[in-house]
CSV table of C-alpha atoms in Angstrom, one decimal:
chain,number,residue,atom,x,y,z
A,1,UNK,CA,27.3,-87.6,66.8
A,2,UNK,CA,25.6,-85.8,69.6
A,3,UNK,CA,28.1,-84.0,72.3
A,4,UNK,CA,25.3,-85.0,75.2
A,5,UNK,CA,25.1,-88.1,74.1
A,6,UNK,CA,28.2,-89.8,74.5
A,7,UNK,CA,31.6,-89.3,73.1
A,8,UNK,CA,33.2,-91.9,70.4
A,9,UNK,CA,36.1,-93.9,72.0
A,10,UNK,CA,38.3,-92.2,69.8
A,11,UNK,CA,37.3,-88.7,70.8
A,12,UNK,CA,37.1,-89.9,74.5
A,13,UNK,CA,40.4,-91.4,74.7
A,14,UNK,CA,41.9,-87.8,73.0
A,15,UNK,CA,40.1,-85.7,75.3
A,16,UNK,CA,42.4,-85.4,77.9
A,17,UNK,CA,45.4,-84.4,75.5
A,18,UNK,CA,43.4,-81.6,74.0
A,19,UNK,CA,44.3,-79.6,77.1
A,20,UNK,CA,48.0,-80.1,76.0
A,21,UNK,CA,50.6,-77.4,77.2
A,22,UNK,CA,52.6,-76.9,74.9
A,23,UNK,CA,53.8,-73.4,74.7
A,24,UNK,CA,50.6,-71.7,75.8
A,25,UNK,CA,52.7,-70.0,78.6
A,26,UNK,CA,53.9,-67.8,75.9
A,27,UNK,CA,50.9,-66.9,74.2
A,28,UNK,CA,47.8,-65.3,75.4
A,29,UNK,CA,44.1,-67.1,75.1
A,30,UNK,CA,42.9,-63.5,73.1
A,31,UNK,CA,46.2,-63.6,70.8
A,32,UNK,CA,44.8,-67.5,69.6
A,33,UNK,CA,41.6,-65.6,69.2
A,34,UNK,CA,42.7,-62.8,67.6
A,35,UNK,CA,44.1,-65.3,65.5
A,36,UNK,CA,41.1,-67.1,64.6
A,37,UNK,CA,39.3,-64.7,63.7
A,38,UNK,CA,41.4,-63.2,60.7
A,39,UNK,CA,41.4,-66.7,59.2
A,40,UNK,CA,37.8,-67.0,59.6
A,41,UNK,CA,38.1,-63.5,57.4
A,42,UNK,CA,39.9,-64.8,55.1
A,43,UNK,CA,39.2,-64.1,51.3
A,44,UNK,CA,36.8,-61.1,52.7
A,45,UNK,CA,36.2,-57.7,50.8
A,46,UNK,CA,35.0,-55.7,53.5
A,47,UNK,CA,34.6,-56.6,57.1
A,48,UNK,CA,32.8,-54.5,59.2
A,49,UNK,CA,33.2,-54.4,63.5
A,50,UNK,CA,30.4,-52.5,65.4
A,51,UNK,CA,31.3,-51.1,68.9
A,52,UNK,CA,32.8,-52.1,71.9
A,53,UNK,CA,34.3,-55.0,70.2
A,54,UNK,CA,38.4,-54.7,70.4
A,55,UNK,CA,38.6,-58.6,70.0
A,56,UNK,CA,37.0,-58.8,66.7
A,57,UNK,CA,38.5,-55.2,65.4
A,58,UNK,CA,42.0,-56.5,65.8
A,59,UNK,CA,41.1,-59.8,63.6
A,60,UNK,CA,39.5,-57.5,60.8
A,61,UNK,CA,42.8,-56.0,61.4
A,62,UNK,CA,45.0,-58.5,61.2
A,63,UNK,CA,42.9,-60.3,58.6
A,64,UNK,CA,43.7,-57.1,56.6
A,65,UNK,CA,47.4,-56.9,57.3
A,66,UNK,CA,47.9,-60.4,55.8
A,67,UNK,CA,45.7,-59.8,52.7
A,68,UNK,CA,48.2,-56.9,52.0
A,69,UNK,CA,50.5,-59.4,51.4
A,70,UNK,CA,48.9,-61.0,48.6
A,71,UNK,CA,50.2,-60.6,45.0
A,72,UNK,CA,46.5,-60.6,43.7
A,73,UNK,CA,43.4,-58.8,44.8
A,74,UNK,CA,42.4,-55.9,46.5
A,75,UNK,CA,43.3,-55.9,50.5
A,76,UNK,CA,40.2,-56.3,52.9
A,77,UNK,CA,38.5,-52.8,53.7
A,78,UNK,CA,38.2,-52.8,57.8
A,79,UNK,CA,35.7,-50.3,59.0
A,80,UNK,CA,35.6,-50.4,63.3
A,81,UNK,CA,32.8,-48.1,64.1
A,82,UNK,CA,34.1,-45.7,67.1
A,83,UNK,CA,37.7,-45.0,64.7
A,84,UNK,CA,38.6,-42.6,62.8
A,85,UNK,CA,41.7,-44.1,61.2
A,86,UNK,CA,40.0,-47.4,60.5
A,87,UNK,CA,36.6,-46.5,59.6
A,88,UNK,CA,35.2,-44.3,56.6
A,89,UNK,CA,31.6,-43.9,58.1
A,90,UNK,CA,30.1,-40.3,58.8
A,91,UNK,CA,27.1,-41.0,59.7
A,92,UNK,CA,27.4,-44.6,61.6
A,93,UNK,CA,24.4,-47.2,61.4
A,94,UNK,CA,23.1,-45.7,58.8
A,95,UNK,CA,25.7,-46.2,56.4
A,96,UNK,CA,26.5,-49.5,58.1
A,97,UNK,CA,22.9,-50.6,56.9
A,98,UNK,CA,23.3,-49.5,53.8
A,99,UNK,CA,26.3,-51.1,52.5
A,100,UNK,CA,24.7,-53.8,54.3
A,101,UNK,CA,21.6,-54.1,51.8
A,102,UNK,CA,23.1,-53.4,49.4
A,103,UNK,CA,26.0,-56.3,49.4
A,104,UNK,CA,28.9,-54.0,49.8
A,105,UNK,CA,29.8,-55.9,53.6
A,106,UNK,CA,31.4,-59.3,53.3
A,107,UNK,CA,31.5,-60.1,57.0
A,108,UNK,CA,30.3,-59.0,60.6
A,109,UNK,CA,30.6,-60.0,64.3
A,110,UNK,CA,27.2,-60.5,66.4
A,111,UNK,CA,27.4,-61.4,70.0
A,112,UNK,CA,24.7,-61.8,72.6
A,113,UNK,CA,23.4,-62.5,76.2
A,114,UNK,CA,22.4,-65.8,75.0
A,115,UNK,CA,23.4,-68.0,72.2
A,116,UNK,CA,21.1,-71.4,71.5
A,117,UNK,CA,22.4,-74.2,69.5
A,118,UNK,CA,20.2,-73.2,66.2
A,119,UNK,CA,22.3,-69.8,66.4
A,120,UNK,CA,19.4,-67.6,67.4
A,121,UNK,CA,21.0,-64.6,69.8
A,122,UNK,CA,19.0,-62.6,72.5
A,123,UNK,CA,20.4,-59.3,72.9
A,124,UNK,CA,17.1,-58.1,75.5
A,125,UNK,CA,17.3,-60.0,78.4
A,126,UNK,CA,16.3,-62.9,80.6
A,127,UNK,CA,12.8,-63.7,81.4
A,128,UNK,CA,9.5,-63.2,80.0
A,129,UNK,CA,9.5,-60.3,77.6
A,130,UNK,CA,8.4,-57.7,78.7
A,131,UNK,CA,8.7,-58.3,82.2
A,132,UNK,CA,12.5,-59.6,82.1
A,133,UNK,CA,14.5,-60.2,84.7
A,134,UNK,CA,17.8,-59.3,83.3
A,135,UNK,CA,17.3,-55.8,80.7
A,136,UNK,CA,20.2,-55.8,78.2
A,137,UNK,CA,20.9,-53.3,75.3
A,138,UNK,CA,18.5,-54.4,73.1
A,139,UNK,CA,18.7,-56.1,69.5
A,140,UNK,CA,19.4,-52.8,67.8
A,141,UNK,CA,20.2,-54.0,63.5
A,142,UNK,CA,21.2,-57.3,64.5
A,143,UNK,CA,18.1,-59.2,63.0
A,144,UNK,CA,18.7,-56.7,59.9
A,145,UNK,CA,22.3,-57.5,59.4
A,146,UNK,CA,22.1,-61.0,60.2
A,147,UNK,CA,19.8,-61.7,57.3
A,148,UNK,CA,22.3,-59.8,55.0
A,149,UNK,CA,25.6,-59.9,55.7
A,150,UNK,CA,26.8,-63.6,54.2
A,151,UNK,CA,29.7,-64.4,56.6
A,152,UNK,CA,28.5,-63.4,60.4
A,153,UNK,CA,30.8,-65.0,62.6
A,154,UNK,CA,29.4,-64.9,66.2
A,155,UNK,CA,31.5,-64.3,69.6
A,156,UNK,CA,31.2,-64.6,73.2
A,157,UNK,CA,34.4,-64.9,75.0
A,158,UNK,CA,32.7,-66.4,78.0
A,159,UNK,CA,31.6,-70.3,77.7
A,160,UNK,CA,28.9,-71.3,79.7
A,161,UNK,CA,25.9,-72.8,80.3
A,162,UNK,CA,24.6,-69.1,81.7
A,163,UNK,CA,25.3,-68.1,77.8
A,164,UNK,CA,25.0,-70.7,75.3
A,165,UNK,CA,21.6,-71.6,76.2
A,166,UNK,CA,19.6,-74.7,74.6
A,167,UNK,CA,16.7,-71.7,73.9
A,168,UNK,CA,17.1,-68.3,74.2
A,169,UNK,CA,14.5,-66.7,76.0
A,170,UNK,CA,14.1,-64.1,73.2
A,171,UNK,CA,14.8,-64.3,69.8
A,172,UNK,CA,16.5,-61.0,68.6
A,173,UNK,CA,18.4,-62.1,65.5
A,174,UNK,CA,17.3,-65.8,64.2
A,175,UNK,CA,18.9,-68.3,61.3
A,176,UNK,CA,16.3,-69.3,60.5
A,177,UNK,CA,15.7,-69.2,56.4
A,178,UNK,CA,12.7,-70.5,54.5
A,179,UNK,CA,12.5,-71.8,51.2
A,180,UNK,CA,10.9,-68.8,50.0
A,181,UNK,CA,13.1,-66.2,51.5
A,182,UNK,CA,16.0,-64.3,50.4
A,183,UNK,CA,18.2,-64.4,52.6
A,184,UNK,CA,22.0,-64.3,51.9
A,185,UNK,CA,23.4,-63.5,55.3
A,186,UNK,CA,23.6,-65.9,58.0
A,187,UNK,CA,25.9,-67.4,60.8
A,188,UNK,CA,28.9,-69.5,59.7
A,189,UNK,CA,30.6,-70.5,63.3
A,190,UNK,CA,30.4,-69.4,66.9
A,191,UNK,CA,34.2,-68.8,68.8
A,192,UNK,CA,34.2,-68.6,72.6
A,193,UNK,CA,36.6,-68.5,75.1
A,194,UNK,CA,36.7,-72.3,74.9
A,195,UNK,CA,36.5,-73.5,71.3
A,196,UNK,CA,35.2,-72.9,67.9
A,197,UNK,CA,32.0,-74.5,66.9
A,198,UNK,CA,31.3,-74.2,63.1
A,199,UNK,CA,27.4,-73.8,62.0
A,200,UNK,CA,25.4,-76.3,59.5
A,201,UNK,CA,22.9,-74.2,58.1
A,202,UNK,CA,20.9,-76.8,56.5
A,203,UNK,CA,20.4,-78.7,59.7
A,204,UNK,CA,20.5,-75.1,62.0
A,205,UNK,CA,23.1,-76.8,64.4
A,206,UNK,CA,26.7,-76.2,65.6
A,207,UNK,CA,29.5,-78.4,64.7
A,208,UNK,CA,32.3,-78.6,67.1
A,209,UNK,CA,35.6,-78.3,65.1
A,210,UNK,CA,38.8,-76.7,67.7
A,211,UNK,CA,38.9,-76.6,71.5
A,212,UNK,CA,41.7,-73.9,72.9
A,213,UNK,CA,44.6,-75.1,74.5
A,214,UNK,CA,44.1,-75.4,78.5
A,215,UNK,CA,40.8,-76.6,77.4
A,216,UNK,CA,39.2,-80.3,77.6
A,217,UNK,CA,36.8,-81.7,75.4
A,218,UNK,CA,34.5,-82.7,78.6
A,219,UNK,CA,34.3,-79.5,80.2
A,220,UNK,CA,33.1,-77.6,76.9
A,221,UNK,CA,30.2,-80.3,76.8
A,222,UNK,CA,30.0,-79.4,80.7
A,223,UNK,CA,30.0,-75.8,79.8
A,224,UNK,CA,27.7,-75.8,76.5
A,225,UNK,CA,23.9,-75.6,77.4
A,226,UNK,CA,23.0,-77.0,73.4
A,227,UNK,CA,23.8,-80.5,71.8
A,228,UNK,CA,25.9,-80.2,68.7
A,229,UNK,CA,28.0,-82.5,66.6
A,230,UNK,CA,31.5,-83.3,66.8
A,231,UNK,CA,33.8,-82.7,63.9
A,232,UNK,CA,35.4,-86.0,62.1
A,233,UNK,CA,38.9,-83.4,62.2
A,234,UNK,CA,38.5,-82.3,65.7
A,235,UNK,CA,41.6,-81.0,67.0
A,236,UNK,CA,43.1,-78.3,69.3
A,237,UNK,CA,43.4,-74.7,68.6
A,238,UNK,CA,46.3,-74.2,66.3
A,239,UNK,CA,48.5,-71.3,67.8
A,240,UNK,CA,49.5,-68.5,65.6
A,241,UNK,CA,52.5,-68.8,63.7
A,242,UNK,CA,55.7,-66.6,64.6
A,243,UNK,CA,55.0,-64.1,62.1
A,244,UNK,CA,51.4,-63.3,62.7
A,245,UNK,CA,51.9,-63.5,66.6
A,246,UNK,CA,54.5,-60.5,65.5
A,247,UNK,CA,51.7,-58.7,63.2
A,248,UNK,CA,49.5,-59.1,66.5
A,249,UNK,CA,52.2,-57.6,68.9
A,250,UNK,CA,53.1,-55.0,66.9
A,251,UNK,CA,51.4,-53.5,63.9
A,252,UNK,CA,47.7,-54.8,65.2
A,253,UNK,CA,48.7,-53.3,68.8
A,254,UNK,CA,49.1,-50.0,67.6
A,255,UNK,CA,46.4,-50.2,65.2
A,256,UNK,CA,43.6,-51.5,67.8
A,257,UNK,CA,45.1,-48.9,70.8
A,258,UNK,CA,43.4,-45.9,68.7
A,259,UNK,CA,40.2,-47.1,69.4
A,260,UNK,CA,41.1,-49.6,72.7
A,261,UNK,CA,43.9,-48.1,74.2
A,262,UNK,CA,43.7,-50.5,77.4
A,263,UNK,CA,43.0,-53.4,75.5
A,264,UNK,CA,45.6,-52.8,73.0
A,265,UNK,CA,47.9,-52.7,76.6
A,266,UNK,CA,47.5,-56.7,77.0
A,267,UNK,CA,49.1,-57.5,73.7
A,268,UNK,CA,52.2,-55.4,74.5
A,269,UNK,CA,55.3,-57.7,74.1
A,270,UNK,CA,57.1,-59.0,76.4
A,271,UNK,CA,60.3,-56.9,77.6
A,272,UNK,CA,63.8,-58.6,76.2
């Protein structure tokens, strides 16, 4: 089922209740995210978050408070690069790497300035290399740690056609794997501001599986530059239960504000 190719009945006749209200008043969009992203952890040893990403530290973060809770298995090592309390680094990318190659990192977060719908990420810019029109950062280790690390999740709170691209207009991290390469690392969804798209790796493509409450099913195939497939369990975002919305107003707050101070502001509870 293509998403640019029509809708099933069944899907089209739901899409208007997937922007239910519910009680989304009372929880923010980056608390369902935050919320996402710690199950999409789930089970992990180690999770590593490189740098200006506050979003994805306080999922590692919360995915780490609720594997505490377990009565078997060690709880998931978090190391946020930019802490001190949360990271054990010394020496940054280096180690980061290292662990990396050798298979001591479970999970990682890659963004970009363009996403395409066979998961390839362009972190240089827009244009013609090298003449681009748009200069961003630049790929740094993400080609590295995408071949490596086995559960990449990939992020981009804004949806839109300006981001998630049907090509990127340079590839700096691909998923693309060949029969005779080793590759154990890879992309396994894509979570945006809108929804979360889970990734096929056999057929390189991205599966719609939740859209975010507030959100409709037509405007994320309005605002998604790729074709992809629609799940069979398509549904809305779930929101977080009681007592992990409490983890992430509390314990995750005051764990994220020693790197994110301002960020960690926005998830300050409400006053009684």
């Amino acid at each position: 089922m293509s998403i640019v190719q029509g809708v099933p009945v069944k899907l089209a006749n739901r899409s208007t209740r997937l922007s239910i209200a519910g009680n989304e008043s009372a929880i923010l969009p980056v608390e369902r995210l935050i919320d996402l992203m710690a199950t999409l952890l789930a089970g992990v040893r180690h999770v590593a978050v490189g740098a200006s990403s506050p979003i994805p530290g306080s999922g590692a973060l919360l995915a780490r408070a609720l594997s505490e809770r377990k009565e078997s298995g060690l709880p998931t090592r978090v190391s946020i690069l930019g802490s001190k309390r949360h990271n054990a680094f010394t020496n940054g990318g280096v180690e980061l790497f290292d662990m990396a190659a050798t298979g001591r990192i479970d999970a990682f977060f890659l963004g970009g300035g363009q996403i395409d719908g066979q998961a390839n990420i362009n972190l240089v810019g827009t244009g013609n290399y090298p003449q681009n029109e748009v200069r961003w950062p630049g790929s740094f280790g993400s080609a590295y740690l995408y071949h490596l690390i086995p559960r990449v999740i990939l992020f981009r709170e804004e949806h839109s056609r300006r981001v998630l691209v049907p090509r990127v207009d340079f590839i700096s991290a691909s998923s693309m794997k060949r029969d005779a390469d080793f590759r154990p690392g890879g992309p396994v969804a894509l979570l945006t501001g809108r929804c979360l798209f889970r990734f096929n790796a056999a057929r390189r493509r991205f599966i719609l599986e939740r859209i975010h409450p507030g959100h409709q099913l037509d405007e994320v195939r309005d605002q998604t530059g790729f074709d992809c497939d629609l799940s069979d369990d398509l549904k809305l975002t779930s929101d977080p239960t009681a007592d992990r919305l409490a983890l992430i107003r509390q314990r995750i707050r005051e764990e994220i504000a020693e790197t994110y101070p301002q960020f960690a502001s926005q998830l300050a509870p409400e006053a009684p």
